[in-house]
XYZ file of C-alpha atoms in Angstrom:
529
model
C 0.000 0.000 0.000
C 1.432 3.246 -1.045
C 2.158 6.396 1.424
C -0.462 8.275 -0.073
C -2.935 5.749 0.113
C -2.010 5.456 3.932
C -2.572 9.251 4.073
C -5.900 9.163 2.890
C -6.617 6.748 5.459
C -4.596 8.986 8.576
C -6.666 11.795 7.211
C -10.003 10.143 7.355
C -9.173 9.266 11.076
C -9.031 12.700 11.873
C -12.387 13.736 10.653
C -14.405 12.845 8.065
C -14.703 10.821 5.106
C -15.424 11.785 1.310
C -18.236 9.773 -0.235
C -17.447 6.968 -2.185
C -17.467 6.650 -5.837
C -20.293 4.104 -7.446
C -17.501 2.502 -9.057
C -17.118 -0.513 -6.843
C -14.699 -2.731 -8.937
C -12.410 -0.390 -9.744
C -12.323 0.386 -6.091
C -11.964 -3.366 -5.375
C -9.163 -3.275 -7.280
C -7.400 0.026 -5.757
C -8.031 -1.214 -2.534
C -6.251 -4.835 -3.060
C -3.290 -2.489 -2.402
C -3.753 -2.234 1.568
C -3.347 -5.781 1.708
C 0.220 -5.196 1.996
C 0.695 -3.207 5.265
C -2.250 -4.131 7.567
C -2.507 -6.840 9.532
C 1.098 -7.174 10.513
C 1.418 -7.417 13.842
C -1.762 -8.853 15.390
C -4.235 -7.847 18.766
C -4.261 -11.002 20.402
C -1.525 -13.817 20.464
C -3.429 -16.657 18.964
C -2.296 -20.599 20.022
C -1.576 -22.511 17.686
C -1.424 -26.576 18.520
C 1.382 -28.591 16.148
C 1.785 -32.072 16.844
C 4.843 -32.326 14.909
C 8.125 -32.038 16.447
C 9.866 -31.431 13.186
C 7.181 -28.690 12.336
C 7.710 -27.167 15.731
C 11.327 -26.758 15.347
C 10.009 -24.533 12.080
C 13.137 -26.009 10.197
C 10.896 -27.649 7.157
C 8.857 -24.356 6.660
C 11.756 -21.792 6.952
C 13.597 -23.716 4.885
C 11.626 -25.788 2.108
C 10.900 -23.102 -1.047
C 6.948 -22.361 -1.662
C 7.331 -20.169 -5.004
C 9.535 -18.691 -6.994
C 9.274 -15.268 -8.702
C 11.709 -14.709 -11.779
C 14.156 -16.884 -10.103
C 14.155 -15.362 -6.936
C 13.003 -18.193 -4.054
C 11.195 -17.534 -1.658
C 10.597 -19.925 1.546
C 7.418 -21.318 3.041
C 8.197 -19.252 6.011
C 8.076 -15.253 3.661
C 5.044 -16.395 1.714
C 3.212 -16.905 5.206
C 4.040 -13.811 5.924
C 2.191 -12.578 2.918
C -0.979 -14.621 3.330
C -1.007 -13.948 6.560
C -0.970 -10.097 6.209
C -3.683 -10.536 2.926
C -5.732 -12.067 5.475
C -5.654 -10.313 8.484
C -6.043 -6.887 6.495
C -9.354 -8.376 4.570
C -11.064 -9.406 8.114
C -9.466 -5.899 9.670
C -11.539 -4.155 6.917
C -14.641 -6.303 6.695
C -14.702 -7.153 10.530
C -18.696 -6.421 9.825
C -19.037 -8.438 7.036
C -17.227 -11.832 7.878
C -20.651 -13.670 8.593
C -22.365 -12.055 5.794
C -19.541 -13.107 3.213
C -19.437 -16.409 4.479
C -15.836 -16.215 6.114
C -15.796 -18.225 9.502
C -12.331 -16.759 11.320
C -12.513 -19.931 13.601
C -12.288 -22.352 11.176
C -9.543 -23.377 8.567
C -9.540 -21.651 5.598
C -9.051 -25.034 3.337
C -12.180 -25.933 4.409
C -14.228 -22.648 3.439
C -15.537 -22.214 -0.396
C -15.945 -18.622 -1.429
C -19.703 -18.405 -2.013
C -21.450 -16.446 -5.264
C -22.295 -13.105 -2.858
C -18.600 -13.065 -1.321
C -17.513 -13.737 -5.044
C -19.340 -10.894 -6.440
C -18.269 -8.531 -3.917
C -14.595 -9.354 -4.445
C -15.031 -8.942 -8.430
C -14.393 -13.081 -8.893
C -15.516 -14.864 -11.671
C -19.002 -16.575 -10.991
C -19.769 -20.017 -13.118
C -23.476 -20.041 -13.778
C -25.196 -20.919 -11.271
C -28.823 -22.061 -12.655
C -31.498 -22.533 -10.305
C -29.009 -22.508 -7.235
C -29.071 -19.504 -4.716
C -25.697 -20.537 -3.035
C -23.533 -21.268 -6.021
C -19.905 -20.752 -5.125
C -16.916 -20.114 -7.048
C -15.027 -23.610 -6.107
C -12.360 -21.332 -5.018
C -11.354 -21.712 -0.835
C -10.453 -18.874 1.046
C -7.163 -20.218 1.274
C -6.817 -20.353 -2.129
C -7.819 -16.692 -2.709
C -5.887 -15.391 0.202
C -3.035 -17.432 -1.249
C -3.379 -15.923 -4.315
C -3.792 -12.391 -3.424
C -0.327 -13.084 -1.643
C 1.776 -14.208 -4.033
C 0.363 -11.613 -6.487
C 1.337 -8.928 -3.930
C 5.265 -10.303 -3.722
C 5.528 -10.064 -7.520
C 4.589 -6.745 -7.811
C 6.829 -5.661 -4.788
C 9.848 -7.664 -6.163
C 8.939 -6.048 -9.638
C 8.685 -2.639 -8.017
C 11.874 -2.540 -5.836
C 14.248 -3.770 -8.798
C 12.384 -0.882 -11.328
C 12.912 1.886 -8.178
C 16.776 0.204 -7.773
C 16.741 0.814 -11.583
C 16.175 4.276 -11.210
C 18.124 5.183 -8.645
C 15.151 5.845 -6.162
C 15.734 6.820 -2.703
C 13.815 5.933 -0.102
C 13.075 8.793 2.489
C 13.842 8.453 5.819
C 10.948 8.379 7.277
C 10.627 4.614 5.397
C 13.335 3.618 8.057
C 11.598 5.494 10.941
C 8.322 3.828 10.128
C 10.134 0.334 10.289
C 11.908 0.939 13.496
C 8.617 1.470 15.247
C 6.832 -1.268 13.640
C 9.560 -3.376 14.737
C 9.385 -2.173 18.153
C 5.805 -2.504 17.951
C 5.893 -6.035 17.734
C 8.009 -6.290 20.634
C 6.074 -4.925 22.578
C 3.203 -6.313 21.842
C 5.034 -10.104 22.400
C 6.239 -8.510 25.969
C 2.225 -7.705 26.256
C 1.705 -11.466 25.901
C 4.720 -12.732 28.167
C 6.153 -14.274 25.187
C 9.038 -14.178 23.433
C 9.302 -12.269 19.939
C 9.589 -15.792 17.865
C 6.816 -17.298 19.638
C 4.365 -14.408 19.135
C 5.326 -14.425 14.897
C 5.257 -18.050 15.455
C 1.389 -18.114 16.547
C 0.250 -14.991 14.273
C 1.908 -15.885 10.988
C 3.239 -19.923 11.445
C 5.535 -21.901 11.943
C 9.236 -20.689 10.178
C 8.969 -17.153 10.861
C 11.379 -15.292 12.582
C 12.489 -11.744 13.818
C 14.617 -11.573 10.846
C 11.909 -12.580 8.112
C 10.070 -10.547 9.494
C 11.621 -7.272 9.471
C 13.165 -8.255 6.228
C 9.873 -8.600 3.831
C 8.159 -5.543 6.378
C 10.740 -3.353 4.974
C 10.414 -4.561 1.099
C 6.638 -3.554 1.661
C 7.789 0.000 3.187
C 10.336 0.620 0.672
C 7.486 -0.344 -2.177
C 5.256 2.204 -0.608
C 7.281 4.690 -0.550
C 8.135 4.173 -4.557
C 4.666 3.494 -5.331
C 3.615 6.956 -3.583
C 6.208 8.780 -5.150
C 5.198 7.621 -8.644
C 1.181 8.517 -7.578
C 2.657 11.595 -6.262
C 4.505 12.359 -9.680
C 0.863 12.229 -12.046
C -0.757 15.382 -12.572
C -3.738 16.307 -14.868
C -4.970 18.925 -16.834
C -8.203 21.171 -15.994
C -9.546 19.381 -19.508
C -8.908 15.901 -17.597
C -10.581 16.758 -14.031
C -13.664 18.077 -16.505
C -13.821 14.766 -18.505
C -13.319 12.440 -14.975
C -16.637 14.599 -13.699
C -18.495 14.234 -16.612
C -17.929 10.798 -16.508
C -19.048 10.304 -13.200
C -20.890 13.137 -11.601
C -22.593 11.430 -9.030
C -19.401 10.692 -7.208
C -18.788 14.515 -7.329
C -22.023 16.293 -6.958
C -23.373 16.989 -3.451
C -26.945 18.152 -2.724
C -28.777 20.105 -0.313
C -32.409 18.856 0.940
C -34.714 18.555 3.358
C -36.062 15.196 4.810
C -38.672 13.464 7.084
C -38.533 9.886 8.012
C -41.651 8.396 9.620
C -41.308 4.584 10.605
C -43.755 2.311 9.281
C -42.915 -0.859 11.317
C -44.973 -2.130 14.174
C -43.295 -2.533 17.321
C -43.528 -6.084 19.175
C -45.826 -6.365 22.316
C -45.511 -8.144 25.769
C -48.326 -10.538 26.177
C -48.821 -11.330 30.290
C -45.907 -13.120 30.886
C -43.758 -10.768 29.792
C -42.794 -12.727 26.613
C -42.007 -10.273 23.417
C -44.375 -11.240 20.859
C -44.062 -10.465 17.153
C -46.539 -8.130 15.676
C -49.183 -10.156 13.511
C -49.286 -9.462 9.590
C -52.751 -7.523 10.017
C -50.684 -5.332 12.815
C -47.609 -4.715 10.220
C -50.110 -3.479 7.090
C -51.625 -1.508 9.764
C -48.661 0.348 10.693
C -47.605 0.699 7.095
C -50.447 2.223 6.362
C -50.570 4.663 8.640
C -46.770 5.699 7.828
C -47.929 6.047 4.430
C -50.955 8.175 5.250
C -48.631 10.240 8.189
C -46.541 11.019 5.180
C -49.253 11.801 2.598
C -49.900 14.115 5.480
C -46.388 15.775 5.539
C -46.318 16.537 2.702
C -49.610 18.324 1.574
C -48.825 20.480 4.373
C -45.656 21.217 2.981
C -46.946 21.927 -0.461
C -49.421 24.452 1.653
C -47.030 26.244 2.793
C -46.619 24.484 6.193
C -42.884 24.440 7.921
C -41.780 20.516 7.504
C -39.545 20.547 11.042
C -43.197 21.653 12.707
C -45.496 18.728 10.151
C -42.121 16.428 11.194
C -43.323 17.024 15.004
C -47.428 17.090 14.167
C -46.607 13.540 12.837
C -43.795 11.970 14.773
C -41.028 11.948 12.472
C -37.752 12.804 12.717
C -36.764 15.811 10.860
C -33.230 16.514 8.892
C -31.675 18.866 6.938
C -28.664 18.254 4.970
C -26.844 20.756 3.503
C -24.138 18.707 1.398
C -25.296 15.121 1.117
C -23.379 13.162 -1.000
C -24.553 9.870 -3.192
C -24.805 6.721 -2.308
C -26.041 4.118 -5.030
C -28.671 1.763 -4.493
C -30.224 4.216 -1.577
C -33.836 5.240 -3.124
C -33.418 9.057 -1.835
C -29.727 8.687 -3.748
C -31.489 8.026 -6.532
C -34.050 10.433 -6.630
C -32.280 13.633 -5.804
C -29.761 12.661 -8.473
C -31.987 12.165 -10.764
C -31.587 14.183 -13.709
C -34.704 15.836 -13.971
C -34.560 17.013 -10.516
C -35.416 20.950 -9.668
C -35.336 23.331 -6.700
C -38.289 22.617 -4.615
C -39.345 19.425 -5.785
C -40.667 17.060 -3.119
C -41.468 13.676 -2.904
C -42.654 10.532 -0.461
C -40.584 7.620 -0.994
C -40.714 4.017 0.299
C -37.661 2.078 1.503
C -38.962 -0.758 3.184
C -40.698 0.384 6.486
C -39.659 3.850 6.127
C -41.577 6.851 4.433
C -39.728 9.589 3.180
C -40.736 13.140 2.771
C -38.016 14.853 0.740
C -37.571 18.059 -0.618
C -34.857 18.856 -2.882
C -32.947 22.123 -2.809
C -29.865 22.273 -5.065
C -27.619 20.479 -6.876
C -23.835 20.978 -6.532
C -20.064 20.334 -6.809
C -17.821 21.372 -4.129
C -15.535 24.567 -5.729
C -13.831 25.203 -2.357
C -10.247 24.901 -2.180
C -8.640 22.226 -0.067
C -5.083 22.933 1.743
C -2.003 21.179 2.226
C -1.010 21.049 6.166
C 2.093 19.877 8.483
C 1.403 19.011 11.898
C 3.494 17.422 14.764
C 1.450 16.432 17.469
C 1.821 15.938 21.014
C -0.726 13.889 22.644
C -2.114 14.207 26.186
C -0.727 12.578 29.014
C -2.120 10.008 30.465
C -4.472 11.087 34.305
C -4.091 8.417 37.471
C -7.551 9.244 37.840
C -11.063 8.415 36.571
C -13.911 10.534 35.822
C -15.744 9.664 38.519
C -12.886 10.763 40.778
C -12.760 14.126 42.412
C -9.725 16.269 40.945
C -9.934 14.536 37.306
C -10.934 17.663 35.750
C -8.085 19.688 37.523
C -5.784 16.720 36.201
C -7.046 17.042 33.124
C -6.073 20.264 32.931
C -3.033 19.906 33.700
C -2.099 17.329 31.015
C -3.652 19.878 28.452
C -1.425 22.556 29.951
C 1.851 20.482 29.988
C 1.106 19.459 26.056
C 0.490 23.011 24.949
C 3.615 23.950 27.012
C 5.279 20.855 25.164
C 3.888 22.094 21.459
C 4.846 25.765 21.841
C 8.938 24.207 23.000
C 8.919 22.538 19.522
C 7.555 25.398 17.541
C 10.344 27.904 18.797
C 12.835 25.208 18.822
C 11.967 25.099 15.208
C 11.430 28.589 14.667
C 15.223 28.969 16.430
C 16.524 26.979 13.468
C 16.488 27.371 9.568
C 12.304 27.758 10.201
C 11.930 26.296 6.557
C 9.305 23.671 5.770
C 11.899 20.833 5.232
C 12.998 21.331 8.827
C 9.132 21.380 9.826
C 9.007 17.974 8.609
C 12.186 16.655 9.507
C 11.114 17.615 13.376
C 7.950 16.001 12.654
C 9.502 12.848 11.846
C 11.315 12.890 15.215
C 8.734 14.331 17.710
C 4.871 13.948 16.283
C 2.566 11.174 17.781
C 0.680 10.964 14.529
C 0.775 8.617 11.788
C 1.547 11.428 9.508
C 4.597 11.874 10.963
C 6.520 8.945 8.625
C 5.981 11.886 5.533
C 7.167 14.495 7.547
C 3.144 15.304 9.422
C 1.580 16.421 5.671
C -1.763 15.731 5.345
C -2.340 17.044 1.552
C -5.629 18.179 -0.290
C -7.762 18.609 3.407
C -11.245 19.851 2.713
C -13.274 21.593 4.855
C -15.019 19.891 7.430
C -12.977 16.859 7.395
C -10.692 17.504 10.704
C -11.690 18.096 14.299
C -13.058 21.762 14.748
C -10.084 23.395 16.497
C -8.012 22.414 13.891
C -10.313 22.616 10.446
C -10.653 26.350 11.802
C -7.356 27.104 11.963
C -6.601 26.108 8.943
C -9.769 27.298 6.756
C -8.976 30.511 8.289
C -9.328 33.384 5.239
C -6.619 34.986 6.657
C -4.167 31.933 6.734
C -0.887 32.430 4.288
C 1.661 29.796 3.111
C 4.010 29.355 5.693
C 1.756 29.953 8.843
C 2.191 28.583 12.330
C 0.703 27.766 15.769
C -0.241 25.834 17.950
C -3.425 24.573 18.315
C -5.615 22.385 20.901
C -7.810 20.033 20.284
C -9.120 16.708 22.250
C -6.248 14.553 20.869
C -3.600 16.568 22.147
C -1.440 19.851 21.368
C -0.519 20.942 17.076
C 2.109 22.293 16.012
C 0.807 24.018 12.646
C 2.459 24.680 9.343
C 0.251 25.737 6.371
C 1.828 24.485 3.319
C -0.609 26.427 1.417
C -4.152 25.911 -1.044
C -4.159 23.106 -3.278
C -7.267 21.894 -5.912
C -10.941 22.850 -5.394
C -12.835 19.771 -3.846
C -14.457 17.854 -6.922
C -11.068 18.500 -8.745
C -8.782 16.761 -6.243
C -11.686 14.128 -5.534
C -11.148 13.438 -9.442
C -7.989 13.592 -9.672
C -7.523 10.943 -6.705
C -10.138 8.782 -8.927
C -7.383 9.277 -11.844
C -4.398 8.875 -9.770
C -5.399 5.699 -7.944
C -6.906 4.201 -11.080
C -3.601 4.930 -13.140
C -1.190 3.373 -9.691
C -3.574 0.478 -10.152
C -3.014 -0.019 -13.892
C 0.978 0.531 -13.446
C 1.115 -2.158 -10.489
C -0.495 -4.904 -12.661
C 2.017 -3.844 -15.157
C 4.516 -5.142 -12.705
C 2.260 -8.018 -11.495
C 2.414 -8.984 -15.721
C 5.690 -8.969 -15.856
C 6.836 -11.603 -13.507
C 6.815 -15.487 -13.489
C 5.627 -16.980 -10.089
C 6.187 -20.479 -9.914
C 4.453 -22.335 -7.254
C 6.231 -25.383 -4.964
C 2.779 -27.519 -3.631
C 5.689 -29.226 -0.936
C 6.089 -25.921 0.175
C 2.455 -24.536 -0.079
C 1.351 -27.163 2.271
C 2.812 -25.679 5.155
C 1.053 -22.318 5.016
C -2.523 -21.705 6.367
C-alpha cells in the first residue's frame, strides 16, 4: 500500500470521510493495495497446537521453497508472511461483514468455499449458477488469500528492482516507520509474556522469525514509498478533471435537501408473561399504512405552505436537513435527488422498506472550495491516574492539556530557532509527532473543509491563513504544532484527480504483477494456512 494511500486513510481518522465513488470494482481493485501493510502485527496472540516435532522446530517451513518469482526463491516461512498479512487486512476491513460473506475466522480456511455473494463482492468470476441460490466459485479462502499473496510479492519484487533501476531513494521516514513497527511487535510479544519468535510463530506460522520478518516488512515499506512517489509524480490537466466529472458526476455532486422519516414498522408487544411477541401481519399493514398516510400528510402540508420541522413534530417523524449530502447508489433518496430531472423545490414521499420519506430537494452541486495542504506534529495528552468519577480529574485534566500546549509551543520555537523552513518542519515532525503522519514528515495534503476536528479545520480554513503559517493549536487529541503548506485543488477536482491517480497506480502495479513469473512449490504450499 502506497504512502499516499495510507494518508488518505490517517486523514479520514481525523475527521471525516469523502463519499465513495459508485464505481465498486475499480475500487476493489485500488483497494487490493492495503493488503500489503495491515494486519502485521496482530491484537491477540493466537495458540496454535502442532503435533509435529519437526514442524515445531520450524526447520521444514523456513527452509523448504513455496514459489519462486523470476528466479528469486522464496521460503514457506516469507510467503506466510504474505498470506497472513492478505488475510488479516481483509477481516481488519470487513470485521462487519465476515458472517455475511461467508468467512468463519474460527475455522480453517481449506475448508471454506468462497460463495457467489462473497464472489461478487470481491469482483471473482461466478460459473453459472442455474437454479441454485448458493452457487460458489469452487475457489477456498485459502486459495484466494493465497493468491492475493503471491500476487502482492511479484509486484513488490517487480517494483523494488524498477525503483533500484532508477536510482530511487527511499526517504527516511521509510526507516523510521520500520523501526517502530519493529518495536511494535516487541512490545506487543512482551504484552503477551512471550518471546518475539513465539508471538510471529502463533500470528503468521511456523518458520517465521524476527529476521523474516523485518526483512519482507521493509520490502513492503520501501514499495510504498516508490509506489507513492510515482502517484505523487501524475498530474492532470483542468480538460482531464472536466472529462473524470463528466464521466461520473454522481461521485462529485453533493446536494442540499430537506427530509422526514416516519417509521412504518410495528413494534412487538408483551403478552402477560412478559414474553415479546411479534406483531401479527394484520398489525404490520396496519402500521404501514398509517406511515404512508402520516406522510401523505407531511407533505400536503408542505406543499401548503406548512414548515416541515413543525409537520415532522405534528406527525412523529424525525426531521433533517442536509446541507451537502453526497450519493450513495442503491439508496432510493440517492437516486431520486440525483436524478436528472430534478429541480429546486421538488418534493417527494418515498418508500424504503418500512420507512416513508418526505423529501424536498434544494440544489444540486459540486464542491468549488479549495482544499489545503497542512504539516502538523502532534503531542498527545498525558495520560491522568484518575477516573472521571474521581474528584480532581478535571483539575488533572487540565493539567495534562497545559503540559502538552507547554510541550507544542517548545517545539515550535525550537523550530522557529533553526532554519524555520518547511523541510525542517518535517524533519522535526519525523522525530517528535505522535501521529501517523509523521513517517511523511506530518503532511496531510488536499484537506477539505469539514474533514478535521473543529479546532483544527478552523485554523486552517482561516481566510486569513498564508503559506508558511504557524501555531499551535488544541484540540481533544492533544497539542498541534501548525504549518500551512498552502491551497491546493478545489474539492471535486482533487476528488477526481484521486479517482485518476489511484486508477492509473492500479493499472501501473499490474504492469509489474504482468511482468513476472511466479512459480508455485505444492511441498512448500502445504505448510502455510
Amino acid at each position: 500500500m502506497s504512502a499516499s494511500r495510507e494518508k488518505q486513510n490517517r486523514q479520514a481518522n481525523a475527521g471525516q470521510t469523502g463519499p465513495k465513488t459508485a464505481r465498486a470494482a475499480q475500487q476493489r481493485k485500488e483497494e487490493k493495495r492495503s493488503n500489503l501493510l495491515y494486519g502485521l502485527i496482530a491484537a491477540v496472540f493466537v495458540v496454535v497446537v502442532i503435533a509435529s516435532v519437526i514442524w515445531r522446530s520450524d526447520l521444514i517451513p523456513r527452509m523448504t521453497t513455496a514459489a519462486t518469482i523470476d528466479g528469486q526463491k522464496y521460503s514457506a516461512a516469507e510467503v506466510s508472511y504474505y498470506y497472513q498479512s492478505a488475510y488479516r487486512s481483509f477481516v481488519n476491513q470487513y470485521s462487519y461483514f465476515t458472517s455475511y460473506l461467508g468467512l468463519n475466522t474460527g475455522a480453517s480456511l481449506k475448508d471454506q468455499v468462497i460463495s457467489e455473494t462473497a464472489a461478487s463482492m470481491l469482483g471473482l468470476e461466478v460459473p453459472e449458477s442455474g437454479e441454485e441460490e448458493t452457487a460458489s466459485t469452487g475457489m477456498t479462502w485459502h486459495e484466494y488469500f493465497l493468491d492475493q499473496a503471491l500476487e502482492n510479492m511479484g509486484v513488490i519484487q517487480a517494483g523494488l528492482k524498477a525503483a533500484e533501476a532508477e536510482g530511487f531513494e527511499t526517504p527516511a521516514g521509510v526507516q523510521a516507520e520500520y523501526s517502530d513497527n519493529m518495536e511494535s511487535l516487541r512490545s506487543a510479544a512482551a504484552a503477551s509474556g512471550i518471546s518475539v519468535s513465539q508471538y510471529l510463530k502463533g500470528n503468521f506460522g511456523a518458520g517465521i522469525t524476527e529476521k523474516i520478518y523485518g526483512s519482507e516488512l521493509l520490502k513492503v515499506l520501501r514499495y510504498g514509498a516508490y509506489a507513492d512517489a510515482y502517484q505523487n509524480s501524475l498530474e492532470y490537466s483542468e480538460d482531464e478533471l472536466e472529462a473524470a466529472y463528466d464521466a461520473d458526476r454522481n461521485s462529485y455532486d453533493h446536494v442540499s435537501y430537506e427530509s422526514v422519516s416516519i417509521s412504518g414498522a410495528a413494534e412487538s408487544t408483551t403478552d402477560a408473561d412478559g414474553n415479546s411477541v411479534d406483531p401479527t401481519e394484520e398489525e404490520e399493514a396496519a402500521a404501514l399504512q398509517a406511515a404512508e398516510l402520516a406522510a401523505q400528510m407531511v407533505l400536503s402540508g408542505y406543499e401548503d405552505g406548512g414548515d416541515l420541522e413543525t409537520l415532522a413534530e405534528e406527525q412523529n417523524g424525525t426531521y433533517n436537513e442536509t446541507e451537502s449530502g453526497s450519493y450513495s447508489q442503491g439508496s432510493v433518496m440517492s437516486e431520486w435527488l440525483y436524478d436528472s430531472a430534478r429541480k429546486a423545490g421538488d418534493a417527494a414521499v418515498l418508500a424504503d422498506g418500512t420507512v416513508q420519506y418526505v423529501v424536498v430537494f434544494h440544489d444540486r452541486f459540486r464542491d468549488e472550495n479549495p482544499t489545503i495542504d497542512i504539516r502538523h506534529i502532534l503531542v498527545k495528552l498525558g495520560t491522568g491516574t484518575l477516573s472521571e468519577e474521581d474528584e480532581g480529574y478535571a483539575e488533572e485534566q487540565a493539567q495534562l492539556k497545559d503540559a502538552a500546549h507547554a510541550k507544542a509551543e517548545e517545539l515550535l520555537a525550537q523550530w522557529q530557532s533553526g532554519e524555520a523552513t518547511e523541510d525542517s518542519f518535517a524533519a522535526l515532525a519525523l522525530t517528535e509527532s505522535a501521529d501517523g503522519s509523521k513517517y511523511d514528515g506530518g503532511l496531510y495534503t488536499e484537506v477539505y473543509q469539514g474533514q478535521m476536528v473543529t479546532e483544527f479545520n478552523d485554523w486552517c480554513f482561516d481566510a486569513a491563513r498564508l503559506p508558511g503559517d504557524t501555531g499551535v493549536v488544541d484540540t481533544q487529541y492533544g497539542s498541534h504544532v501548525m504549518f500551512f503548506s498552502g491551497k491546493n485543488l478545489n474539492r471535486w477536482q482533487a476528488q477526481a484527480a484521486a479517482s485518476l491517480r489511484n486508477e492509473a497506480t492500479a493499472a501501473w502495479e499490474e504492469g509489474f504483477q504482468e511482468s513476472v513469473t511466479v512459480q508455485r512449490s505444492e511441498s512448500g504450499l502445504s505448510f502455510i494456512g
